[in-house]
Amino acid sequence: MNILGIESSCDETSVAVLSDGELKSNIISSQIFHKNYGGVVPELSSRAHLQIVAPLVKKALEESQLELKSIDLVAATAGPGLIGALLVGLTYGKSLAYSLNKPFVPVNHIEGHIYSPYLMPEKPELPYLCIVVSGGHTLLLIVKSETEIIKLGTTIDDAAGEAFDKVSKMLGLGYPGGPKIQVAAEKGDRKKILFPVANTKNPYDFSFSGLKTSVLRHLQNNYGTDYNVPEDDIPDIAASFQHAVVRAIGNRVKKALKEYSVNTISLAGGVAANKAIRNEIVKIARGKGLKVVIPDMEYCGDNAAMIALRGEMVHNSGKKFDFNFTAYPSISENIFI
Ligand code: KG4
Ligand code: ZN
């Protein structure tokens, strides 16, 4: 079966082709111009998706050496995400499926991230503990099967990626903040400043807003209200902040492993590209003799390969969708179809 996947929930337009389980193409086009505005501008994002989605579909088919008429199933992200951005990919995907007289599957973006470890040659063994850390979401889950997921915790305020982006902005490092903080942190001492890790009522929930505020307080206390952080001090602050995020995730993972029996640990979402977080998860998994599956970088950030893969799973479960299915901006709806 040839599946065409389309992703357009935020600032990446991506098109992938999955043929009988083999990924033939996964083209990702990032809207880098948002860095000029310090964050994603929704309207500009929608327009950019609109301009590029059709050429990307053409390119992905060429790369896969397939003609459009050989596509058996179209899957596109339906939510959560920026509503205008979602509508572009979803409407394009639905129209394509309709014109080809082929089935269409609307995919939940978070589910795409959750099952993205299956894109790796070494598959996770069920049940697996999955940490989804992205720009918009932070989730700790037990994945029991393709249809059953236990949600242990989520963020009660900022998402992990959002915290990276905001702290990066405070340090004058720009957007997206995650990779910039990681690079700066490599030269810093992570023990220099002890930023707090918040305790939450549900011990599996995350809270990054207090951490962000304590970085802000540190900057104001040391460099004044209109702080301008000296370049030499940035690495230690970045490393100490990153270490607090690592501790927040690591503590919750260790606690979950005491309570739940799993075979694999997986890390997914854009923040899973972070080396310090990856290393911590690998360390915990090794210590417990568990398998660890972390997707390659191109499957961590937003990508259509995970959408095609999840689209196939949902289709194989027998679910059918009509072309009236519309986009949804928030995670609360249609999660875990
Ligand atoms: O999954 P994703 O591509 O988009 C969403 O669905 O949100 O995640 C984007 C987020 C951004 O906040 C970005 O700063 C963060 O992932 N990110 C990182 C790294 N690379 C990307 N955060 C920490 N370290 C990184 N190396
Ligand atoms: Zn994402």
mmCIF file of C-alpha atoms and ligand atoms in Angstrom:
data_model
loop_
_atom_site.group_PDB
_atom_site.id
_atom_site.type_symbol
_atom_site.label_atom_id
_atom_site.label_comp_id
_atom_site.label_asym_id
_atom_site.label_seq_id
_atom_site.Cartn_x
_atom_site.Cartn_y
_atom_site.Cartn_z
ATOM 1 C CA MET A 1 0.000 0.000 0.000
ATOM 2 C CA ASN A 2 1.280 3.478 -0.916
ATOM 3 C CA ILE A 3 0.439 6.161 1.640
ATOM 4 C CA LEU A 4 0.905 9.871 1.107
ATOM 5 C CA GLY A 5 1.295 11.797 4.386
ATOM 6 C CA ILE A 6 0.966 15.556 4.788
ATOM 7 C CA GLU A 7 1.952 17.617 7.851
ATOM 8 C CA SER A 8 1.235 21.358 8.226
ATOM 9 C CA SER A 9 0.323 21.949 11.887
ATOM 10 C CA CYS A 10 2.856 24.684 12.637
ATOM 11 C CA ASP A 11 5.920 25.977 10.815
ATOM 12 C CA GLU A 12 7.007 22.869 8.898
ATOM 13 C CA THR A 13 5.381 21.735 5.682
ATOM 14 C CA SER A 14 6.191 18.104 5.132
ATOM 15 C CA VAL A 15 5.143 15.418 2.668
ATOM 16 C CA ALA A 16 6.079 11.746 2.931
ATOM 17 C CA VAL A 17 5.455 8.553 1.009
ATOM 18 C CA LEU A 18 5.334 5.239 2.838
ATOM 19 C CA SER A 19 5.164 2.140 0.613
ATOM 20 C CA ASP A 20 4.477 -1.234 2.209
ATOM 21 C CA GLY A 21 6.175 -0.098 5.401
ATOM 22 C CA GLU A 22 9.168 1.390 3.606
ATOM 23 C CA LEU A 23 9.674 5.140 3.804
ATOM 24 C CA LYS A 24 10.345 6.315 0.245
ATOM 25 C CA SER A 25 10.379 10.031 0.898
ATOM 26 C CA ASN A 26 10.076 12.458 3.821
ATOM 27 C CA ILE A 27 10.560 16.035 2.651
ATOM 28 C CA ILE A 28 10.503 18.725 5.334
ATOM 29 C CA SER A 29 10.388 22.412 4.503
ATOM 30 C CA SER A 30 10.889 24.680 7.532
ATOM 31 C CA GLN A 31 9.563 28.224 7.540
ATOM 32 C CA ILE A 32 12.750 29.799 8.846
ATOM 33 C CA PHE A 33 11.508 33.359 8.217
ATOM 34 C CA HIS A 34 9.595 33.255 11.546
ATOM 35 C CA LYS A 35 12.905 33.837 13.328
ATOM 36 C CA ASN A 36 12.652 37.482 12.222
ATOM 37 C CA TYR A 37 9.551 37.809 14.421
ATOM 38 C CA GLY A 38 10.836 35.850 17.438
ATOM 39 C CA GLY A 39 8.148 33.178 17.045
ATOM 40 C CA VAL A 40 5.655 31.663 14.636
ATOM 41 C CA VAL A 41 3.251 34.175 13.014
ATOM 42 C CA PRO A 42 0.127 32.072 12.310
ATOM 43 C CA GLU A 43 -1.144 33.934 9.246
ATOM 44 C CA LEU A 44 2.278 33.932 7.573
ATOM 45 C CA SER A 45 2.569 30.243 8.361
ATOM 46 C CA SER A 46 -0.736 29.417 6.595
ATOM 47 C CA ARG A 47 0.292 31.375 3.505
ATOM 48 C CA ALA A 48 3.669 29.691 3.316
ATOM 49 C CA HIS A 49 2.065 26.212 3.612
ATOM 50 C CA LEU A 50 -0.303 27.149 0.801
ATOM 51 C CA GLN A 51 2.544 28.085 -1.498
ATOM 52 C CA ILE A 52 4.618 24.987 -0.945
ATOM 53 C CA VAL A 53 2.325 22.042 -0.277
ATOM 54 C CA ALA A 54 1.613 21.205 -3.948
ATOM 55 C CA PRO A 55 5.282 21.385 -5.086
ATOM 56 C CA LEU A 56 6.278 19.226 -2.113
ATOM 57 C CA VAL A 57 3.721 16.550 -3.017
ATOM 58 C CA LYS A 58 5.120 16.520 -6.561
ATOM 59 C CA LYS A 59 8.700 16.285 -5.254
ATOM 60 C CA ALA A 60 7.875 13.502 -2.781
ATOM 61 C CA LEU A 61 6.219 11.456 -5.541
ATOM 62 C CA GLU A 62 9.232 11.990 -7.815
ATOM 63 C CA GLU A 63 11.613 10.920 -5.051
ATOM 64 C CA SER A 64 9.495 7.829 -4.483
ATOM 65 C CA GLN A 65 9.286 7.109 -8.212
ATOM 66 C CA LEU A 66 5.542 6.846 -7.953
ATOM 67 C CA GLU A 67 2.727 8.434 -9.886
ATOM 68 C CA LEU A 68 -0.121 10.139 -8.105
ATOM 69 C CA LYS A 69 -2.545 7.479 -9.277
ATOM 70 C CA SER A 70 -0.551 4.798 -7.395
ATOM 71 C CA ILE A 71 -1.404 6.405 -4.037
ATOM 72 C CA ASP A 72 -3.821 4.169 -2.109
ATOM 73 C CA LEU A 73 -4.375 6.302 0.988
ATOM 74 C CA VAL A 74 -3.913 9.953 1.921
ATOM 75 C CA ALA A 75 -3.263 10.954 5.556
ATOM 76 C CA ALA A 76 -2.952 14.534 6.798
ATOM 77 C CA THR A 77 -2.621 16.161 10.204
ATOM 78 C CA ALA A 78 -6.011 17.360 11.454
ATOM 79 C CA GLY A 79 -4.909 18.768 14.829
ATOM 80 C CA PRO A 80 -3.811 19.997 17.245
ATOM 81 C CA GLY A 81 -1.964 22.994 15.863
ATOM 82 C CA LEU A 82 -2.505 26.402 14.295
ATOM 83 C CA ILE A 83 -5.938 26.279 12.744
ATOM 84 C CA GLY A 84 -5.076 28.129 9.511
ATOM 85 C CA ALA A 85 -1.938 26.057 9.014
ATOM 86 C CA LEU A 86 -3.789 22.796 9.681
ATOM 87 C CA LEU A 87 -6.541 23.690 7.234
ATOM 88 C CA VAL A 88 -4.060 23.991 4.374
ATOM 89 C CA GLY A 89 -2.602 20.471 4.645
ATOM 90 C CA LEU A 90 -5.878 18.868 5.665
ATOM 91 C CA THR A 91 -7.901 20.436 2.858
ATOM 92 C CA TYR A 92 -5.200 19.636 0.325
ATOM 93 C CA GLY A 93 -5.063 16.023 1.519
ATOM 94 C CA LYS A 94 -8.830 15.597 1.508
ATOM 95 C CA SER A 95 -9.133 17.093 -1.983
ATOM 96 C CA LEU A 96 -6.396 14.836 -3.281
ATOM 97 C CA ALA A 97 -7.998 11.713 -1.806
ATOM 98 C CA TYR A 98 -11.401 12.765 -3.149
ATOM 99 C CA SER A 99 -10.047 13.356 -6.653
ATOM 100 C CA LEU A 100 -8.268 9.977 -6.595
ATOM 101 C CA ASN A 101 -11.328 8.261 -5.127
ATOM 102 C CA LYS A 102 -9.124 6.895 -2.331
ATOM 103 C CA PRO A 103 -9.638 6.840 1.455
ATOM 104 C CA PHE A 104 -8.522 9.721 3.627
ATOM 105 C CA VAL A 105 -7.353 9.571 7.263
ATOM 106 C CA PRO A 106 -7.163 12.686 9.475
ATOM 107 C CA VAL A 107 -4.244 12.135 11.847
ATOM 108 C CA ASN A 108 -3.766 13.484 15.350
ATOM 109 C CA HIS A 109 -0.362 15.188 15.367
ATOM 110 C CA ILE A 110 0.469 14.044 18.917
ATOM 111 C CA GLU A 111 -0.327 10.462 17.990
ATOM 112 C CA GLY A 112 2.066 10.930 15.079
ATOM 113 C CA HIS A 113 4.818 11.842 17.567
ATOM 114 C CA ILE A 114 3.836 9.031 19.983
ATOM 115 C CA TYR A 115 4.169 6.315 17.318
ATOM 116 C CA SER A 116 7.144 7.947 15.524
ATOM 117 C CA PRO A 117 9.581 5.490 17.215
ATOM 118 C CA TYR A 118 8.091 2.842 14.887
ATOM 119 C CA LEU A 119 9.828 4.626 12.004
ATOM 120 C CA MET A 120 13.104 3.314 13.375
ATOM 121 C CA PRO A 121 14.502 -0.059 12.216
ATOM 122 C CA GLU A 122 14.542 -1.215 15.857
ATOM 123 C CA LYS A 123 10.884 -1.046 16.941
ATOM 124 C CA PRO A 124 9.670 -0.375 20.493
ATOM 125 C CA GLU A 125 8.358 -3.364 22.408
ATOM 126 C CA LEU A 126 4.927 -2.854 23.940
ATOM 127 C CA PRO A 127 4.118 -1.581 26.446
ATOM 128 C CA TYR A 128 6.436 1.403 26.217
ATOM 129 C CA LEU A 129 6.893 4.533 28.244
ATOM 130 C CA CYS A 130 6.716 7.469 25.866
ATOM 131 C CA ILE A 131 7.801 11.004 26.633
ATOM 132 C CA VAL A 132 6.482 13.484 24.070
ATOM 133 C CA VAL A 133 8.236 16.822 24.328
ATOM 134 C CA SER A 134 7.526 19.418 21.667
ATOM 135 C CA GLY A 135 6.927 23.127 21.207
ATOM 136 C CA GLY A 136 3.291 22.778 22.142
ATOM 137 C CA HIS A 137 3.044 19.617 24.258
ATOM 138 C CA THR A 138 4.682 17.697 27.062
ATOM 139 C CA LEU A 139 3.255 14.272 27.803
ATOM 140 C CA LEU A 140 4.258 11.215 29.790
ATOM 141 C CA LEU A 141 2.415 8.149 28.513
ATOM 142 C CA ILE A 142 2.268 4.401 28.711
ATOM 143 C CA VAL A 143 1.596 3.087 25.220
ATOM 144 C CA LYS A 144 -0.078 -0.288 25.654
ATOM 145 C CA SER A 145 -1.085 -0.854 22.042
ATOM 146 C CA GLU A 146 -2.013 0.996 18.863
ATOM 147 C CA THR A 147 -5.344 1.863 20.440
ATOM 148 C CA GLU A 148 -4.656 2.058 24.164
ATOM 149 C CA ILE A 149 -2.606 4.751 25.806
ATOM 150 C CA ILE A 150 -2.500 5.699 29.494
ATOM 151 C CA LYS A 151 -1.806 9.374 30.005
ATOM 152 C CA LEU A 152 0.225 9.742 33.205
ATOM 153 C CA GLY A 153 0.936 13.431 33.028
ATOM 154 C CA THR A 154 1.076 16.544 30.940
ATOM 155 C CA THR A 155 2.256 20.107 31.386
ATOM 156 C CA ILE A 156 0.148 22.336 33.569
ATOM 157 C CA ASP A 157 1.591 25.489 31.990
ATOM 158 C CA ASP A 158 4.374 25.898 29.398
ATOM 159 C CA ALA A 159 5.446 23.028 27.167
ATOM 160 C CA ALA A 160 9.095 21.926 27.327
ATOM 161 C CA GLY A 161 9.899 23.395 23.892
ATOM 162 C CA GLU A 162 8.120 26.601 24.778
ATOM 163 C CA ALA A 163 10.356 26.946 27.862
ATOM 164 C CA PHE A 164 13.455 26.449 25.675
ATOM 165 C CA ASP A 165 12.156 29.047 23.213
ATOM 166 C CA LYS A 166 11.312 31.614 25.915
ATOM 167 C CA VAL A 167 14.606 31.239 27.791
ATOM 168 C CA SER A 168 16.481 31.484 24.502
ATOM 169 C CA LYS A 169 14.690 34.752 23.800
ATOM 170 C CA MET A 170 15.667 36.079 27.274
ATOM 171 C CA LEU A 171 19.281 35.217 26.551
ATOM 172 C CA GLY A 172 19.084 36.937 23.161
ATOM 173 C CA LEU A 173 19.782 33.674 21.320
ATOM 174 C CA GLY A 174 16.748 33.791 19.016
ATOM 175 C CA TYR A 175 14.156 31.337 17.707
ATOM 176 C CA PRO A 176 13.784 28.366 17.681
ATOM 177 C CA GLY A 177 15.413 28.298 21.068
ATOM 178 C CA GLY A 178 16.010 24.593 21.672
ATOM 179 C CA PRO A 179 18.964 24.096 19.330
ATOM 180 C CA LYS A 180 20.501 27.466 20.361
ATOM 181 C CA ILE A 181 20.290 26.638 24.084
ATOM 182 C CA GLN A 182 21.785 23.209 23.406
ATOM 183 C CA VAL A 183 24.775 24.675 21.564
ATOM 184 C CA ALA A 184 25.353 27.353 24.234
ATOM 185 C CA ALA A 185 24.973 24.757 27.023
ATOM 186 C CA GLU A 186 27.734 22.583 25.552
ATOM 187 C CA LYS A 187 30.288 25.194 26.679
ATOM 188 C CA GLY A 188 28.704 25.791 30.083
ATOM 189 C CA ASP A 189 28.698 24.371 33.602
ATOM 190 C CA ARG A 190 25.286 22.834 34.319
ATOM 191 C CA LYS A 191 25.885 22.976 38.077
ATOM 192 C CA LYS A 192 26.677 26.689 38.141
ATOM 193 C CA ILE A 193 23.122 27.815 38.963
ATOM 194 C CA LEU A 194 20.581 25.588 40.670
ATOM 195 C CA PHE A 195 17.304 26.360 38.930
ATOM 196 C CA PRO A 196 14.327 24.710 40.640
ATOM 197 C CA VAL A 197 12.321 21.767 39.343
ATOM 198 C CA ALA A 198 8.678 22.302 40.261
ATOM 199 C CA ASN A 199 6.702 19.661 42.117
ATOM 200 C CA THR A 200 3.196 19.163 40.784
ATOM 201 C CA LYS A 201 0.006 17.892 42.443
ATOM 202 C CA ASN A 202 -0.029 14.965 40.033
ATOM 203 C CA PRO A 203 3.627 13.886 40.351
ATOM 204 C CA TYR A 204 3.664 12.965 36.638
ATOM 205 C CA ASP A 205 2.619 16.427 35.480
ATOM 206 C CA PHE A 206 5.195 18.951 34.324
ATOM 207 C CA SER A 207 5.452 22.653 35.084
ATOM 208 C CA PHE A 208 8.022 24.786 33.279
ATOM 209 C CA SER A 209 6.599 28.224 33.917
ATOM 210 C CA GLY A 210 8.273 28.553 37.344
ATOM 211 C CA LEU A 211 11.600 27.493 35.858
ATOM 212 C CA LYS A 212 11.289 30.164 33.175
ATOM 213 C CA THR A 213 10.460 32.759 35.852
ATOM 214 C CA SER A 214 13.428 31.746 37.975
ATOM 215 C CA VAL A 215 15.731 32.203 34.963
ATOM 216 C CA LEU A 216 14.190 35.657 34.480
ATOM 217 C CA ARG A 217 14.698 36.479 38.178
ATOM 218 C CA HIS A 218 18.308 35.315 37.963
ATOM 219 C CA LEU A 219 18.891 37.608 34.966
ATOM 220 C CA GLN A 220 17.228 40.606 36.633
ATOM 221 C CA ASN A 221 19.047 40.072 39.942
ATOM 222 C CA ASN A 222 22.422 39.790 38.271
ATOM 223 C CA TYR A 223 22.181 42.123 35.307
ATOM 224 C CA GLY A 224 19.410 44.605 36.223
ATOM 225 C CA THR A 225 15.795 44.994 35.133
ATOM 226 C CA ASP A 226 16.747 45.762 31.531
ATOM 227 C CA TYR A 227 19.286 42.964 31.642
ATOM 228 C CA ASN A 228 21.778 42.471 28.887
ATOM 229 C CA VAL A 229 23.504 39.167 29.585
ATOM 230 C CA PRO A 230 27.271 39.231 28.970
ATOM 231 C CA GLU A 231 28.189 36.692 26.306
ATOM 232 C CA ASP A 232 30.563 34.849 28.638
ATOM 233 C CA ASP A 233 27.783 34.126 31.144
ATOM 234 C CA ILE A 234 25.322 32.663 28.608
ATOM 235 C CA PRO A 235 26.743 29.084 28.470
ATOM 236 C CA ASP A 236 26.427 28.517 32.253
ATOM 237 C CA ILE A 237 22.870 29.857 32.339
ATOM 238 C CA ALA A 238 21.874 27.787 29.282
ATOM 239 C CA ALA A 239 23.492 24.637 30.725
ATOM 240 C CA SER A 240 21.902 25.139 34.163
ATOM 241 C CA PHE A 241 18.459 25.727 32.632
ATOM 242 C CA GLN A 242 18.797 22.694 30.346
ATOM 243 C CA HIS A 243 19.903 20.587 33.310
ATOM 244 C CA ALA A 244 16.734 21.604 35.213
ATOM 245 C CA VAL A 245 14.622 20.397 32.257
ATOM 246 C CA VAL A 246 16.622 17.145 32.181
ATOM 247 C CA ARG A 247 16.007 16.663 35.922
ATOM 248 C CA ALA A 248 12.280 17.405 35.581
ATOM 249 C CA ILE A 249 11.913 14.772 32.859
ATOM 250 C CA GLY A 250 14.329 12.265 34.393
ATOM 251 C CA ASN A 251 12.655 12.348 37.849
ATOM 252 C CA ARG A 252 9.227 11.649 36.387
ATOM 253 C CA VAL A 253 10.498 8.863 34.158
ATOM 254 C CA LYS A 254 12.249 7.163 37.102
ATOM 255 C CA LYS A 255 9.083 7.414 39.201
ATOM 256 C CA ALA A 256 6.937 5.983 36.385
ATOM 257 C CA LEU A 257 9.305 3.041 35.982
ATOM 258 C CA LYS A 258 8.842 2.155 39.657
ATOM 259 C CA GLU A 259 5.074 2.066 39.231
ATOM 260 C CA TYR A 260 4.641 0.653 35.716
ATOM 261 C CA SER A 261 6.216 -2.271 34.015
ATOM 262 C CA VAL A 262 7.335 -1.489 30.462
ATOM 263 C CA ASN A 263 9.673 -3.033 27.904
ATOM 264 C CA THR A 264 10.892 0.100 26.154
ATOM 265 C CA ILE A 265 11.389 3.807 26.765
ATOM 266 C CA SER A 266 10.810 6.215 23.885
ATOM 267 C CA LEU A 267 11.325 9.909 23.526
ATOM 268 C CA ALA A 268 9.529 11.839 20.786
ATOM 269 C CA GLY A 269 8.729 15.367 19.611
ATOM 270 C CA GLY A 270 10.956 18.287 18.605
ATOM 271 C CA VAL A 271 12.668 18.557 22.010
ATOM 272 C CA ALA A 272 13.716 14.894 21.698
ATOM 273 C CA ALA A 273 16.465 16.279 19.444
ATOM 274 C CA ASN A 274 18.128 17.558 22.623
ATOM 275 C CA LYS A 275 21.306 15.598 23.343
ATOM 276 C CA ALA A 276 21.260 16.076 27.131
ATOM 277 C CA ILE A 277 17.669 14.813 27.363
ATOM 278 C CA ARG A 278 18.423 11.897 25.018
ATOM 279 C CA ASN A 279 21.478 10.962 27.091
ATOM 280 C CA GLU A 280 19.459 11.032 30.318
ATOM 281 C CA ILE A 281 16.776 8.740 28.856
ATOM 282 C CA VAL A 282 19.398 6.334 27.507
ATOM 283 C CA LYS A 283 21.113 6.312 30.926
ATOM 284 C CA ILE A 284 17.867 5.560 32.764
ATOM 285 C CA ALA A 285 16.897 2.828 30.273
ATOM 286 C CA ARG A 286 20.326 1.160 30.476
ATOM 287 C CA GLY A 287 20.219 1.273 34.273
ATOM 288 C CA LYS A 288 16.943 -0.638 34.205
ATOM 289 C CA GLY A 289 17.973 -2.993 31.390
ATOM 290 C CA LEU A 290 15.223 -1.616 29.146
ATOM 291 C CA LYS A 291 15.218 -1.132 25.433
ATOM 292 C CA VAL A 292 15.370 2.480 24.333
ATOM 293 C CA VAL A 293 14.089 3.726 20.980
ATOM 294 C CA ILE A 294 14.534 7.386 20.151
ATOM 295 C CA PRO A 295 13.675 8.434 16.599
ATOM 296 C CA ASP A 296 16.355 9.931 14.359
ATOM 297 C CA MET A 297 16.400 13.730 14.270
ATOM 298 C CA GLU A 298 14.324 13.958 11.077
ATOM 299 C CA TYR A 299 11.500 12.073 12.805
ATOM 300 C CA CYS A 300 11.716 14.046 16.104
ATOM 301 C CA GLY A 301 10.600 17.432 14.808
ATOM 302 C CA ASP A 302 7.425 17.811 12.800
ATOM 303 C CA ASN A 303 7.466 15.507 9.797
ATOM 304 C CA ALA A 304 5.012 13.763 7.491
ATOM 305 C CA ALA A 305 6.597 10.311 7.838
ATOM 306 C CA MET A 306 5.009 9.953 11.273
ATOM 307 C CA ILE A 307 1.676 11.176 9.854
ATOM 308 C CA ALA A 308 1.749 8.619 7.026
ATOM 309 C CA LEU A 309 2.680 5.883 9.511
ATOM 310 C CA ARG A 310 -0.090 6.762 11.972
ATOM 311 C CA GLY A 311 -2.511 7.201 9.055
ATOM 312 C CA GLU A 312 -1.800 3.632 7.997
ATOM 313 C CA MET A 313 -2.316 2.303 11.547
ATOM 314 C CA VAL A 314 -5.668 4.081 11.901
ATOM 315 C CA HIS A 315 -6.759 2.927 8.435
ATOM 316 C CA ASN A 316 -5.798 -0.669 9.231
ATOM 317 C CA SER A 317 -7.875 -0.505 12.403
ATOM 318 C CA GLY A 318 -10.893 -0.266 10.106
ATOM 319 C CA LYS A 319 -11.867 3.298 10.929
ATOM 320 C CA LYS A 320 -13.437 5.290 8.093
ATOM 321 C CA PHE A 321 -13.630 9.052 7.808
ATOM 322 C CA ASP A 322 -15.735 11.210 5.556
ATOM 323 C CA PHE A 323 -14.547 14.291 3.761
ATOM 324 C CA ASN A 324 -16.432 16.579 6.176
ATOM 325 C CA PHE A 325 -13.836 15.894 8.871
ATOM 326 C CA THR A 326 -12.420 19.271 9.851
ATOM 327 C CA ALA A 327 -9.301 20.571 11.590
ATOM 328 C CA TYR A 328 -9.175 21.004 15.384
ATOM 329 C CA PRO A 329 -6.704 23.354 17.090
ATOM 330 C CA SER A 330 -6.651 21.876 20.592
ATOM 331 C CA ILE A 331 -5.339 18.588 21.981
ATOM 332 C CA SER A 332 -8.527 17.952 23.946
ATOM 333 C CA GLU A 333 -10.486 16.831 20.925
ATOM 334 C CA ASN A 334 -10.063 13.618 18.980
ATOM 335 C CA ILE A 335 -6.953 12.526 20.834
ATOM 336 C CA PHE A 336 -6.125 8.855 20.637
ATOM 337 C CA ILE A 337 -8.601 8.009 17.910
HETATM 338 O O1 KG4 B 1 7.682 18.851 17.543
HETATM 339 P P1 KG4 B 1 8.121 20.196 17.066
HETATM 340 O O2 KG4 B 1 8.958 20.268 15.813
HETATM 341 O O3 KG4 B 1 6.892 21.137 16.858
HETATM 342 C C1 KG4 B 1 5.761 21.076 17.669
HETATM 343 O O4 KG4 B 1 4.893 20.206 17.437
HETATM 344 O O5 KG4 B 1 5.744 21.877 18.629
HETATM 345 O O6 KG4 B 1 8.916 20.879 18.274
HETATM 346 C C2 KG4 B 1 9.461 22.167 18.160
HETATM 347 C C3 KG4 B 1 10.161 22.501 19.467
HETATM 348 C C4 KG4 B 1 10.621 23.950 19.550
HETATM 349 O O7 KG4 B 1 10.166 24.495 20.774
HETATM 350 C C5 KG4 B 1 12.145 23.830 19.531
HETATM 351 O O8 KG4 B 1 12.805 24.854 20.259
HETATM 352 C C6 KG4 B 1 12.351 22.494 20.184
HETATM 353 O O9 KG4 B 1 11.324 21.676 19.643
HETATM 354 N N1 KG4 B 1 13.664 21.911 19.878
HETATM 355 C C7 KG4 B 1 14.601 21.654 20.816
HETATM 356 C C8 KG4 B 1 15.745 21.173 20.106
HETATM 357 N N2 KG4 B 1 15.454 21.150 18.778
HETATM 358 C C9 KG4 B 1 14.177 21.603 18.651
HETATM 359 N N3 KG4 B 1 14.583 21.789 22.144
HETATM 360 C C10 KG4 B 1 15.691 21.442 22.819
HETATM 361 N N4 KG4 B 1 16.832 21.010 22.231
HETATM 362 C C11 KG4 B 1 16.905 20.856 20.887
HETATM 363 N N5 KG4 B 1 18.037 20.418 20.321
HETATM 364 ZN ZN ZN B 2 5.088 18.402 16.778
#
